[in-house]
PDB file of N, CA and C in Angstrom:
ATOM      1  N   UNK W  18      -0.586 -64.247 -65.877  1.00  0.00           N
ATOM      2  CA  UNK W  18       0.827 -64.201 -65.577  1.00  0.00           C
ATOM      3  C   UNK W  18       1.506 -65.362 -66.316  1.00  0.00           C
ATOM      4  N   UNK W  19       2.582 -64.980 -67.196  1.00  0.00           N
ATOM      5  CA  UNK W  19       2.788 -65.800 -67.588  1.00  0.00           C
ATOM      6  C   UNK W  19       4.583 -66.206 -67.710  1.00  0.00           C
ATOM      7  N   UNK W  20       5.274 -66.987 -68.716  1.00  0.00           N
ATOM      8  CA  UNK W  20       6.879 -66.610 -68.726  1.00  0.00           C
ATOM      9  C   UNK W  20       6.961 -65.823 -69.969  1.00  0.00           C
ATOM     10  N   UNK W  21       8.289 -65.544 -69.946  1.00  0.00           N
ATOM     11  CA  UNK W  21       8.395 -64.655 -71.227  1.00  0.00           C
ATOM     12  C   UNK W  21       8.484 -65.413 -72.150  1.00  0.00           C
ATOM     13  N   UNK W  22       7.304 -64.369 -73.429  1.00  0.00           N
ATOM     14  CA  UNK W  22       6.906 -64.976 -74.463  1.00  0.00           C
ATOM     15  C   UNK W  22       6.706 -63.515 -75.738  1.00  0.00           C
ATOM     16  N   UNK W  23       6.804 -64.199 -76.653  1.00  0.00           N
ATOM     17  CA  UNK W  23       6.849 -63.646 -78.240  1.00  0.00           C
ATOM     18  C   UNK W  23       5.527 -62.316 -77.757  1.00  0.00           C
ATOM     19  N   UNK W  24       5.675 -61.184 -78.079  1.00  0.00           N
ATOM     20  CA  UNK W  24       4.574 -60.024 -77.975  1.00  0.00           C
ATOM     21  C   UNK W  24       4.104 -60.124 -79.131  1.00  0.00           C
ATOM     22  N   UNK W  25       2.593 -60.129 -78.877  1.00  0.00           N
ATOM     23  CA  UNK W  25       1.753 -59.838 -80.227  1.00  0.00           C
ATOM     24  C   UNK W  25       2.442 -58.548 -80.826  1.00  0.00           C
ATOM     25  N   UNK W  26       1.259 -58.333 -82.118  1.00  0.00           N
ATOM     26  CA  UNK W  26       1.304 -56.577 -82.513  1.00  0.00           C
ATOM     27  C   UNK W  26       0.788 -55.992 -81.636  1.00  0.00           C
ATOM     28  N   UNK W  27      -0.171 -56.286 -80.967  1.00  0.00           N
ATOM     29  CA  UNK W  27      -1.065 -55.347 -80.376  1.00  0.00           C
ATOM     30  C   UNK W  27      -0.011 -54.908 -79.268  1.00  0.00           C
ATOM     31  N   UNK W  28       0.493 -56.271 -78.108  1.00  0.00           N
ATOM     32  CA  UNK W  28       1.357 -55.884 -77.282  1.00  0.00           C
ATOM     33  C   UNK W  28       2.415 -54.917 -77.571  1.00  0.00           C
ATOM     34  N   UNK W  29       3.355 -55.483 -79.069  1.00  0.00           N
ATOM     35  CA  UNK W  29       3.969 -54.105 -78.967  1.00  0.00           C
ATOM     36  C   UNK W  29       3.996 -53.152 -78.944  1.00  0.00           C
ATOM     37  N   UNK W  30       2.732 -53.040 -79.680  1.00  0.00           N
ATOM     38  CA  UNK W  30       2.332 -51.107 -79.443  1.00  0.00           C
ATOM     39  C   UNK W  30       1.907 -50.656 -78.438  1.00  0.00           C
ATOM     40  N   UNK W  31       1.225 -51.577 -77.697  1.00  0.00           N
ATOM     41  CA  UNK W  31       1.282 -50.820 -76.229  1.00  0.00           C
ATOM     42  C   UNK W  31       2.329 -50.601 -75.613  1.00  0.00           C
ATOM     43  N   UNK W  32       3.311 -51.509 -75.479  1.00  0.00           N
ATOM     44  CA  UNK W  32       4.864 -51.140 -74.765  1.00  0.00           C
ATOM     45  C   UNK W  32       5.324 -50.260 -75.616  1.00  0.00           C
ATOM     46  N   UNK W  33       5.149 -49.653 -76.669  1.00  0.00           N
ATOM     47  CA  UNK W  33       5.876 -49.281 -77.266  1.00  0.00           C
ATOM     48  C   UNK W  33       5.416 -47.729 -76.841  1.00  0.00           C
ATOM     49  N   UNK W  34       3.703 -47.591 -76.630  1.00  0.00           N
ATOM     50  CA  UNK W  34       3.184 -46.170 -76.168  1.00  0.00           C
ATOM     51  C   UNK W  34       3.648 -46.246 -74.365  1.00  0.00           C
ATOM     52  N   UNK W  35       3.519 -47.379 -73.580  1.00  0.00           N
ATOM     53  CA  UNK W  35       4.025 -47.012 -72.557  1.00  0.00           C
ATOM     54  C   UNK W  35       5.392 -46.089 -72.840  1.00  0.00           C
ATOM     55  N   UNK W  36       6.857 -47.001 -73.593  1.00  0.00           N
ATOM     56  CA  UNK W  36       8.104 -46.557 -72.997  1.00  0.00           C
ATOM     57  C   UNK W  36       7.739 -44.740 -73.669  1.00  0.00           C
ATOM     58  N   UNK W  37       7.157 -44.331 -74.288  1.00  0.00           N
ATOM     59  CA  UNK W  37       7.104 -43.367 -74.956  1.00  0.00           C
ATOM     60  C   UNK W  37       6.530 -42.252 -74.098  1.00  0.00           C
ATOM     61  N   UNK W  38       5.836 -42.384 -72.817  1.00  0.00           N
ATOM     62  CA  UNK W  38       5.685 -41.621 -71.694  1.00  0.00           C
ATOM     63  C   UNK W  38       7.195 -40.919 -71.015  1.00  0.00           C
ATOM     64  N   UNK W  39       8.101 -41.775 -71.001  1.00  0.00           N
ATOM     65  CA  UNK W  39       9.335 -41.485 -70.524  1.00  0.00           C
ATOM     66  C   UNK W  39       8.970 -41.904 -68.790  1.00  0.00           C
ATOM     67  N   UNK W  40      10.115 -41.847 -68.806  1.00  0.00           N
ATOM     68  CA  UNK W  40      10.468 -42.695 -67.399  1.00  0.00           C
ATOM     69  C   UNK W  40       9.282 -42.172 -65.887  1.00  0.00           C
ATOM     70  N   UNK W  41       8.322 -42.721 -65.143  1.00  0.00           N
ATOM     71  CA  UNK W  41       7.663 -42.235 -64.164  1.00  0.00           C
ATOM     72  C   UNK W  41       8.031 -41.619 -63.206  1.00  0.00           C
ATOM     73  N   UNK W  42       9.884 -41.719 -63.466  1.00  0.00           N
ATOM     74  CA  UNK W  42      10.245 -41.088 -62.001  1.00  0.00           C
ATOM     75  C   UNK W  42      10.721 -39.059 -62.563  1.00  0.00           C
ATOM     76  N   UNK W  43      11.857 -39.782 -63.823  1.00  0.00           N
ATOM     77  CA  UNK W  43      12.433 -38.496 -63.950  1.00  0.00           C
ATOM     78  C   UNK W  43      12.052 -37.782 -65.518  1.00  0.00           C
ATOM     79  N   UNK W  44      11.123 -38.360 -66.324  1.00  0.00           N
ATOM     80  CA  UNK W  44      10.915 -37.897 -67.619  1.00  0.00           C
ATOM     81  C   UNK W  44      12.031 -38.609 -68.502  1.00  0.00           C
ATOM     82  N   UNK W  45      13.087 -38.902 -67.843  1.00  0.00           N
ATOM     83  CA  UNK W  45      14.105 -39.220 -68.927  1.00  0.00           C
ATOM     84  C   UNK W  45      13.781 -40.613 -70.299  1.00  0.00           C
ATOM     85  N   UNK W  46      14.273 -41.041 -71.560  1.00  0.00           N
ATOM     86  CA  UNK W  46      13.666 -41.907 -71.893  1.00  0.00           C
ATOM     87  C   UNK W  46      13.493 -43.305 -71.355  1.00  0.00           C
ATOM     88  N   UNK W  47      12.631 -43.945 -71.641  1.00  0.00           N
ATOM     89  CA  UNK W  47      12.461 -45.505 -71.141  1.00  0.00           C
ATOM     90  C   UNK W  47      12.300 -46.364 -71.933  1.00  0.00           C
ATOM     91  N   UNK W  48      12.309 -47.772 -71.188  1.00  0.00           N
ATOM     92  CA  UNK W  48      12.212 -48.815 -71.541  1.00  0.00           C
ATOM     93  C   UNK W  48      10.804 -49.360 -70.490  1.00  0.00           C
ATOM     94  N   UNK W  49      10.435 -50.536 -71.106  1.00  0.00           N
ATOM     95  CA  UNK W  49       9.346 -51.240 -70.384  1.00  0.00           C
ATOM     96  C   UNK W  49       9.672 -51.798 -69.086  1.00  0.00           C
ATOM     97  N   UNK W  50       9.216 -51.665 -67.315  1.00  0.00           N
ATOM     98  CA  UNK W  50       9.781 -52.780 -67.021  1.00  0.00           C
ATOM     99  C   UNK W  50       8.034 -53.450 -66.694  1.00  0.00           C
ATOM    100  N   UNK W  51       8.109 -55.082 -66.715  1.00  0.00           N
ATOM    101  CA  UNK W  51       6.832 -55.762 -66.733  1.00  0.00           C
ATOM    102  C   UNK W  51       6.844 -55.983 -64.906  1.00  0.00           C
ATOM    103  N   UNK W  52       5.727 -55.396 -64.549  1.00  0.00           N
ATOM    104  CA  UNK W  52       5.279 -55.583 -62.767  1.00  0.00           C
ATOM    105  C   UNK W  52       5.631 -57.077 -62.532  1.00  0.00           C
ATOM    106  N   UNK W  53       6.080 -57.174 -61.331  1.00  0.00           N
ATOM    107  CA  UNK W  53       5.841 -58.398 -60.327  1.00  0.00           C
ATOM    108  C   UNK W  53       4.965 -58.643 -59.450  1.00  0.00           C
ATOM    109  N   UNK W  54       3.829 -58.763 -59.991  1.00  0.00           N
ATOM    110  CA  UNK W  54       2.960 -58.709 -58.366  1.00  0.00           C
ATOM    111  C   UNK W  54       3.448 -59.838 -57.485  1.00  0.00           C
ATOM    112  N   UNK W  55       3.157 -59.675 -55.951  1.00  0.00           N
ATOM    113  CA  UNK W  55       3.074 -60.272 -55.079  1.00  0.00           C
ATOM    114  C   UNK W  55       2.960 -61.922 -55.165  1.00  0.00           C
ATOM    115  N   UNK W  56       3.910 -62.862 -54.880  1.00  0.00           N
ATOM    116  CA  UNK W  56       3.801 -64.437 -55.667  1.00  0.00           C
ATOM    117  C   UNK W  56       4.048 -65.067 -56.738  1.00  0.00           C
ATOM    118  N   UNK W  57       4.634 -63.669 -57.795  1.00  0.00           N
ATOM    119  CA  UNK W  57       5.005 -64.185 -59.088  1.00  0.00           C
ATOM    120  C   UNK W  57       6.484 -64.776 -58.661  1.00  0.00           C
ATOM    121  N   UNK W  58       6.695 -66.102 -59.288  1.00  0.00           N
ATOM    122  CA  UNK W  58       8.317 -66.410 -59.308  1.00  0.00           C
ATOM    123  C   UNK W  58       9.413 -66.156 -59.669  1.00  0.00           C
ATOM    124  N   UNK W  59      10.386 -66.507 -59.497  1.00  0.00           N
ATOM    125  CA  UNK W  59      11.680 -65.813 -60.126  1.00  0.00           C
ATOM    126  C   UNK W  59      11.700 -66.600 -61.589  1.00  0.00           C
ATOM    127  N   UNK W  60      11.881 -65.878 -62.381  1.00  0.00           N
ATOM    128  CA  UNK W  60      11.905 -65.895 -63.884  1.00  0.00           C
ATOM    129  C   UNK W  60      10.768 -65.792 -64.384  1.00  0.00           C
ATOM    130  N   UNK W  61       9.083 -65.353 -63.666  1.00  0.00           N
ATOM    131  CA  UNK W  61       8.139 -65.270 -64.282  1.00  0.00           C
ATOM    132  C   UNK W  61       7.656 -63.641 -64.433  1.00  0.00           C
ATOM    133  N   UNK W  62       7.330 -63.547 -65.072  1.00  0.00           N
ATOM    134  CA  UNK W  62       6.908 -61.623 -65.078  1.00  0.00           C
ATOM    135  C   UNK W  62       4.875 -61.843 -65.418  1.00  0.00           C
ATOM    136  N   UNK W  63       4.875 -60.508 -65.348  1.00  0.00           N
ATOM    137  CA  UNK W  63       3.593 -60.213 -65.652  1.00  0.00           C
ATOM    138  C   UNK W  63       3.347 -60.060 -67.335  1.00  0.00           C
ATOM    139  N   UNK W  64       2.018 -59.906 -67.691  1.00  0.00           N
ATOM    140  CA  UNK W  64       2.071 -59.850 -69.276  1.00  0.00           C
ATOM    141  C   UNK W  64       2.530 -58.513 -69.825  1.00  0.00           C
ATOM    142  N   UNK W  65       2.326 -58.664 -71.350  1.00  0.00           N
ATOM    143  CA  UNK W  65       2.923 -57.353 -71.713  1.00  0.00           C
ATOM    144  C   UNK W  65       2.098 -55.958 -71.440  1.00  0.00           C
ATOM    145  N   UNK W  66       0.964 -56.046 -71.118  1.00  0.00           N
ATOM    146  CA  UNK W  66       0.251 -54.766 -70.965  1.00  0.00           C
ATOM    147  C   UNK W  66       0.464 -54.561 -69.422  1.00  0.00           C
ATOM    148  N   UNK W  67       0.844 -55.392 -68.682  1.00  0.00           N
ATOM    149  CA  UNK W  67       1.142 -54.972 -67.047  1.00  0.00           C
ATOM    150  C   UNK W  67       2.555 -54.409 -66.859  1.00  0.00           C
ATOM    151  N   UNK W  68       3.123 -52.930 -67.860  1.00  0.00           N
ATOM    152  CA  UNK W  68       4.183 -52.756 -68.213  1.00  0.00           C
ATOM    153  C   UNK W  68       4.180 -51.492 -67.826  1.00  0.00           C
ATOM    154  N   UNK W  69       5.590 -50.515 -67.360  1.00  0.00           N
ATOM    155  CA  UNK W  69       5.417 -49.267 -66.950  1.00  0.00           C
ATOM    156  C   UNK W  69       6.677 -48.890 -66.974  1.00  0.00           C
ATOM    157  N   UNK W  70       6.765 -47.825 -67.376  1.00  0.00           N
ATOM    158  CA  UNK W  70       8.188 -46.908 -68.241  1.00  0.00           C
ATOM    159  C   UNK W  70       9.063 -46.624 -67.182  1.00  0.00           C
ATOM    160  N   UNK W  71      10.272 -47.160 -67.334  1.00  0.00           N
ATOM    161  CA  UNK W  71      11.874 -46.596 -66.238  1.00  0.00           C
ATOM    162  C   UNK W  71      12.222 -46.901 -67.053  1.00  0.00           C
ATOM    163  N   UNK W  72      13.376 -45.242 -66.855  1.00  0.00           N
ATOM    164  CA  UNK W  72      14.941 -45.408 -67.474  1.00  0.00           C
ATOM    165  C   UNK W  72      15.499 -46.180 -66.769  1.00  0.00           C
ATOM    166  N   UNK W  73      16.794 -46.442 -67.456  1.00  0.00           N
ATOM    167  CA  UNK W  73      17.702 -47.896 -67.158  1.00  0.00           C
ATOM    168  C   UNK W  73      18.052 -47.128 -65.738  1.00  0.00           C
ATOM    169  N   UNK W  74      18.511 -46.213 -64.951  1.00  0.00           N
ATOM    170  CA  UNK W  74      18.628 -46.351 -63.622  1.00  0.00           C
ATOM    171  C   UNK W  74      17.466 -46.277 -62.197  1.00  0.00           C
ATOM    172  N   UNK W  75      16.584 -46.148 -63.179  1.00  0.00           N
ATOM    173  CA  UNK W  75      15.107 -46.574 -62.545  1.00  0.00           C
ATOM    174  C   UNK W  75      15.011 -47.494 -62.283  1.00  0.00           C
ATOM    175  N   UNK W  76      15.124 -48.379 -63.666  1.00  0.00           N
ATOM    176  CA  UNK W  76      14.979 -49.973 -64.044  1.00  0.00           C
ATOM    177  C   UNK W  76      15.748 -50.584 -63.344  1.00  0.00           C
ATOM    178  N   UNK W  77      17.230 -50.724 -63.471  1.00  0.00           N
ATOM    179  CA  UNK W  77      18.432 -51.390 -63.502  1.00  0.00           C
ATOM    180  C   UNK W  77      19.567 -51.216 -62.668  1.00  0.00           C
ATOM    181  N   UNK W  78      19.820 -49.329 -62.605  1.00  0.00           N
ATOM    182  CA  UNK W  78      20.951 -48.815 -61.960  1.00  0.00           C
ATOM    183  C   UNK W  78      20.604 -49.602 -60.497  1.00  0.00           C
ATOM    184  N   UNK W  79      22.017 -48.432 -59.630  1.00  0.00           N
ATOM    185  CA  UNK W  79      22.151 -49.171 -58.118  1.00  0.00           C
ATOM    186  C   UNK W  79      20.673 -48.924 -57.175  1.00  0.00           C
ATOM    187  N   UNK W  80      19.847 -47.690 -57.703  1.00  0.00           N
ATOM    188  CA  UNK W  80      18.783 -47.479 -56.729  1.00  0.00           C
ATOM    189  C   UNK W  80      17.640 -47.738 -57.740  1.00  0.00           C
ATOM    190  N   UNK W  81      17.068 -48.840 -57.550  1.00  0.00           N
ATOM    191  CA  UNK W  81      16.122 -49.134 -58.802  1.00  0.00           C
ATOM    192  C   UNK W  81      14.795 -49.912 -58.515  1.00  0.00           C
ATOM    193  N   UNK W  82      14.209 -49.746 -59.287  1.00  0.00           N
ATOM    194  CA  UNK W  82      13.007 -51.323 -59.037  1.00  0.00           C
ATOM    195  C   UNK W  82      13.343 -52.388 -58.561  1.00  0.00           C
ATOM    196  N   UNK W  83      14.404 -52.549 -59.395  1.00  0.00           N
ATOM    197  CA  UNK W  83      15.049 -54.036 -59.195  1.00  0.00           C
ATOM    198  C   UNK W  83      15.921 -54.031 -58.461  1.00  0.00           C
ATOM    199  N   UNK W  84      17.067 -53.480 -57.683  1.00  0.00           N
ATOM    200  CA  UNK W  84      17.356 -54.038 -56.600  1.00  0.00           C
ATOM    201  C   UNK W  84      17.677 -52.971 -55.567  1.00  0.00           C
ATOM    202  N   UNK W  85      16.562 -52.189 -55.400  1.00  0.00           N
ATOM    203  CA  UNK W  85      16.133 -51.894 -53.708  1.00  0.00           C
ATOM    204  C   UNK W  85      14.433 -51.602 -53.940  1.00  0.00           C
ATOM    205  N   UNK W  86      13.752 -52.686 -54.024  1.00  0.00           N
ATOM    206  CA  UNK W  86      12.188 -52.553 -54.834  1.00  0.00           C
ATOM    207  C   UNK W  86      11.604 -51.901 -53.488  1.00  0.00           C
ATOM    208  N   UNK W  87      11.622 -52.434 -52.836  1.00  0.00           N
ATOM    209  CA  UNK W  87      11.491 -51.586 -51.070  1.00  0.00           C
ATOM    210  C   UNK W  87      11.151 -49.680 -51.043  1.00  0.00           C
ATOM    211  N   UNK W  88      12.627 -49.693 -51.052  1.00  0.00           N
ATOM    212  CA  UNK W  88      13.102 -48.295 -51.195  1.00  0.00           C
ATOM    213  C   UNK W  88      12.232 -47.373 -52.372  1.00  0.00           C
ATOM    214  N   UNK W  89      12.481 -48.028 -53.528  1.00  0.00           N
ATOM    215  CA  UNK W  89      11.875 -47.785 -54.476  1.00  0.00           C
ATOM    216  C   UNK W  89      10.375 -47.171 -54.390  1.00  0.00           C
ATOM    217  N   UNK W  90       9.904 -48.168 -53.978  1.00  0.00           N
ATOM    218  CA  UNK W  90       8.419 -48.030 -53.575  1.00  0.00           C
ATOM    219  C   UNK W  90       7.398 -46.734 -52.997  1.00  0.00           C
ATOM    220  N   UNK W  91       8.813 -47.162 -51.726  1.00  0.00           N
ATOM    221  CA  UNK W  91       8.265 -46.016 -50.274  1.00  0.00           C
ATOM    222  C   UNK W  91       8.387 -45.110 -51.052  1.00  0.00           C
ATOM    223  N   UNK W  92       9.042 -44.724 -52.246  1.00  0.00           N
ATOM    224  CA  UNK W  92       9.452 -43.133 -52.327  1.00  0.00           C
ATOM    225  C   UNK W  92       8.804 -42.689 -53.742  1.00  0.00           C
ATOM    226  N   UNK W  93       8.346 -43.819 -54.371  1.00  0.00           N
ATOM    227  CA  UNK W  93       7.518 -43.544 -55.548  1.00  0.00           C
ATOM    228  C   UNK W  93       6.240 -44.459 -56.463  1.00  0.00           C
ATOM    229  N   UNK W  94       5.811 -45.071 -54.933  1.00  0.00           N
ATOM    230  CA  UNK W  94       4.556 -45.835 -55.179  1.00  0.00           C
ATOM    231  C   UNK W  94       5.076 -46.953 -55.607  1.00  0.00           C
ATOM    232  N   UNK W  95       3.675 -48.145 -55.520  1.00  0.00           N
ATOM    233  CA  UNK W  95       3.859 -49.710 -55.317  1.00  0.00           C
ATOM    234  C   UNK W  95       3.520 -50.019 -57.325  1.00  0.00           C
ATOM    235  N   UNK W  96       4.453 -50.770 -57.583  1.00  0.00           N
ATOM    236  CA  UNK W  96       4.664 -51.504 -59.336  1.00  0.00           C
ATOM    237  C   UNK W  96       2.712 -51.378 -59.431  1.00  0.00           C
ATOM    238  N   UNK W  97       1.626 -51.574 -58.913  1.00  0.00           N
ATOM    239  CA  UNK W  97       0.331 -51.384 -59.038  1.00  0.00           C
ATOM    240  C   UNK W  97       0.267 -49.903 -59.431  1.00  0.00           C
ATOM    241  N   UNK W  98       0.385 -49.264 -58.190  1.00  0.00           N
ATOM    242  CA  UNK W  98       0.120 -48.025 -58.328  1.00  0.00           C
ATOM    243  C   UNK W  98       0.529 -47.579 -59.385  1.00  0.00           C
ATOM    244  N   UNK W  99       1.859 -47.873 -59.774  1.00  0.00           N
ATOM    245  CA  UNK W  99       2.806 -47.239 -60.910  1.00  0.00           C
ATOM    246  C   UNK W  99       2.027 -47.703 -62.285  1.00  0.00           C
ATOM    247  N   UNK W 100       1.693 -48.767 -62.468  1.00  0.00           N
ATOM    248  CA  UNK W 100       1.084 -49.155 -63.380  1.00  0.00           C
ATOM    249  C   UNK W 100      -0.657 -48.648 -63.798  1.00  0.00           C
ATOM    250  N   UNK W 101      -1.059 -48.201 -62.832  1.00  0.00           N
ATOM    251  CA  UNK W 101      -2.768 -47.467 -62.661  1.00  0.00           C
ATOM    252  C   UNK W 101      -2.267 -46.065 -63.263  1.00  0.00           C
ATOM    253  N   UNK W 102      -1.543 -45.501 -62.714  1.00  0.00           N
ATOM    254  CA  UNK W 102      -0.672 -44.186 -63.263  1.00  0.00           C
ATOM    255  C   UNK W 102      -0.479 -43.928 -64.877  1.00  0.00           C
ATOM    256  N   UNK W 103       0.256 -45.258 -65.350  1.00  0.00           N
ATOM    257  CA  UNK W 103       0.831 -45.631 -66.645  1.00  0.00           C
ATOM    258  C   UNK W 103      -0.508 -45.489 -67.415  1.00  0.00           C
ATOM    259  N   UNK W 104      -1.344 -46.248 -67.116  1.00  0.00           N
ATOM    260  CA  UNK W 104      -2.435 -46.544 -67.875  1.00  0.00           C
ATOM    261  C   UNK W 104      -3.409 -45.736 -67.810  1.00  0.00           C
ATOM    262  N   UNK W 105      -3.516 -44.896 -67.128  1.00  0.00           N
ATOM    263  CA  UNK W 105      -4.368 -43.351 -66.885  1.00  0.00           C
ATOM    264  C   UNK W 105      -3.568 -42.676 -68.020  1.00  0.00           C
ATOM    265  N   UNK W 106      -2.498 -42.895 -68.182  1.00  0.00           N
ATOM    266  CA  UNK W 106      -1.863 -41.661 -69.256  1.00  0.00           C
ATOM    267  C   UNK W 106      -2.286 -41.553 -70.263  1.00  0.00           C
ATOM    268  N   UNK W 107      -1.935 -42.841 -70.783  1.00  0.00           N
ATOM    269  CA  UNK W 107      -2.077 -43.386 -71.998  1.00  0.00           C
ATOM    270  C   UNK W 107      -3.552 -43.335 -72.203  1.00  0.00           C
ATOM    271  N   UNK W 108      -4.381 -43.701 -71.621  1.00  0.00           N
ATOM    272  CA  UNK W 108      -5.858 -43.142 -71.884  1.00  0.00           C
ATOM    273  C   UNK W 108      -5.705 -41.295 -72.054  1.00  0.00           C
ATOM    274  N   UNK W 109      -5.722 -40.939 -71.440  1.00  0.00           N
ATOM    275  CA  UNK W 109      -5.697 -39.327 -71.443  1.00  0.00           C
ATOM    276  C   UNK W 109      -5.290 -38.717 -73.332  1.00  0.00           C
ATOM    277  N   UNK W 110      -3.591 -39.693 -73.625  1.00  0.00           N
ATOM    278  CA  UNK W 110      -3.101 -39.186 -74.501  1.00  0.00           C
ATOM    279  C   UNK W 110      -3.994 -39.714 -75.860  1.00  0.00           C
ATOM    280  N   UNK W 111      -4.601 -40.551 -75.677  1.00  0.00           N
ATOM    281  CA  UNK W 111      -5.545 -41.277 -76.690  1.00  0.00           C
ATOM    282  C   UNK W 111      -6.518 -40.667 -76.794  1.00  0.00           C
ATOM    283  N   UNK W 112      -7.479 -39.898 -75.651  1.00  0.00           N
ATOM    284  CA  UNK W 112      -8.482 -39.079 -75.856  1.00  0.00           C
ATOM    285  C   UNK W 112      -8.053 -37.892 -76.282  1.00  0.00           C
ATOM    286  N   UNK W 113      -7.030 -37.262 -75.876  1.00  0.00           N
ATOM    287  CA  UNK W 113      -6.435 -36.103 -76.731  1.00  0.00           C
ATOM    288  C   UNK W 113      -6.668 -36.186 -77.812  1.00  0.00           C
ATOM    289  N   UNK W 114      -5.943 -37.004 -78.882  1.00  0.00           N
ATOM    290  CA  UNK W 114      -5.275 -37.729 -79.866  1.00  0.00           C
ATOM    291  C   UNK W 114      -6.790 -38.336 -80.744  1.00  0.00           C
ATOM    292  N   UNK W 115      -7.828 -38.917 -79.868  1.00  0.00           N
ATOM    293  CA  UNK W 115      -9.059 -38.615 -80.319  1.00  0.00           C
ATOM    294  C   UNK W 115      -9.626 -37.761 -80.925  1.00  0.00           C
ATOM    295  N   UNK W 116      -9.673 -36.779 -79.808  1.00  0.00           N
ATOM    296  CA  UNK W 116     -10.470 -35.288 -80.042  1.00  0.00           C
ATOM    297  C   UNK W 116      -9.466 -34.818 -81.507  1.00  0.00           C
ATOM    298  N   UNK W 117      -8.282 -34.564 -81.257  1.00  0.00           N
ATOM    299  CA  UNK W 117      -7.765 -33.398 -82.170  1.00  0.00           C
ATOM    300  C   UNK W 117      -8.007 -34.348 -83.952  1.00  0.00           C
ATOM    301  N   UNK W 118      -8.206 -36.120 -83.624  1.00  0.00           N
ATOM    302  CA  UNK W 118      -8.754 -36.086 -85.570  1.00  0.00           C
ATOM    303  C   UNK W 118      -9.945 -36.246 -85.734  1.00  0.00           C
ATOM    304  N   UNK W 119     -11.145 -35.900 -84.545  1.00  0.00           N
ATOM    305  CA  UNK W 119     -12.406 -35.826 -84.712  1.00  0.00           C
ATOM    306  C   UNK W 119     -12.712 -34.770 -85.325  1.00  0.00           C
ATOM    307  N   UNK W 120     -11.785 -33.434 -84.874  1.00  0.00           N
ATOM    308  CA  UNK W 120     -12.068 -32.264 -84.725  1.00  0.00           C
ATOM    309  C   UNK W 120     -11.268 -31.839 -86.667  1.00  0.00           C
ATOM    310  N   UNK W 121     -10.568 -32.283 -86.931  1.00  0.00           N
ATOM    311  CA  UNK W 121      -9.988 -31.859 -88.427  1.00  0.00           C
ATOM    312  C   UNK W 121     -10.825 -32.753 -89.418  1.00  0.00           C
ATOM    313  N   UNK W 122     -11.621 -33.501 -88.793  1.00  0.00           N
ATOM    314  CA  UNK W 122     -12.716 -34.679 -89.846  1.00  0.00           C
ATOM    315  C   UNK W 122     -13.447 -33.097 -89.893  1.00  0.00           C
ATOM    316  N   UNK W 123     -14.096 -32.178 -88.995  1.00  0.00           N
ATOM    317  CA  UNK W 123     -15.513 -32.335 -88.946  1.00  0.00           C
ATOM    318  C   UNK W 123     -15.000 -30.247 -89.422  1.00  0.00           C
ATOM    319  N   UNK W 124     -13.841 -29.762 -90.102  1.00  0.00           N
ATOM    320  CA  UNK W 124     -13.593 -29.080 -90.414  1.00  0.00           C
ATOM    321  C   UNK W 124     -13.588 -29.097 -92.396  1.00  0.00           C
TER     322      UNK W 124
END
């Protein structure tokens, strides 16, 4: 856990395949938001791979992560959960994405 800081390459491309899932709640497009676990401080976030896709009224608007995180939660799982979710995808879409240039090598 750290403060915000410069993203590697590597980091960006992972945020960059997270926001590219589209938003966890409604499909719509996204942006990154970085988890808070439990004890992190105000102005500290999690790193860049502890990152998980909301559109800006996911993110930002009046009913959001950020300010009714509560609400939020009860009705669409805890920033963990959301993030175990995120990162199940992105595996999935990589083994896809695997298979289909294993499969045109071996043609």
């Amino acid at each position: 856990m750290a403060k915000k800081k410069v993203a590697t390459k590597l980091e960006r491309e992972h945020m960059s395949k997270v926001a590219s899932l589209g938003c966890l709640v409604c499909q719509r497009p996204a942006n990154v938001h970085h988890i808070r676990p439990i004890g992190l401080g105000i102005g500290m976030r999690s790193g860049h791979y502890q990152t998980i896709p909301l559109c800006y009224d996911h993110h930002q608007g009046q009913f959001s992560i950020h300010n009714c995180k509560e609400q939020f939660e009860a009705m669409y799982g805890t920033e963990e959960e959301l993030l175990h979710r995120t990162l199940k995808e992105i595996k999935n879409i990589e083994q896809v994405n695997n298979f289909f240039n294993l499969k045109g090598e071996n043609q």
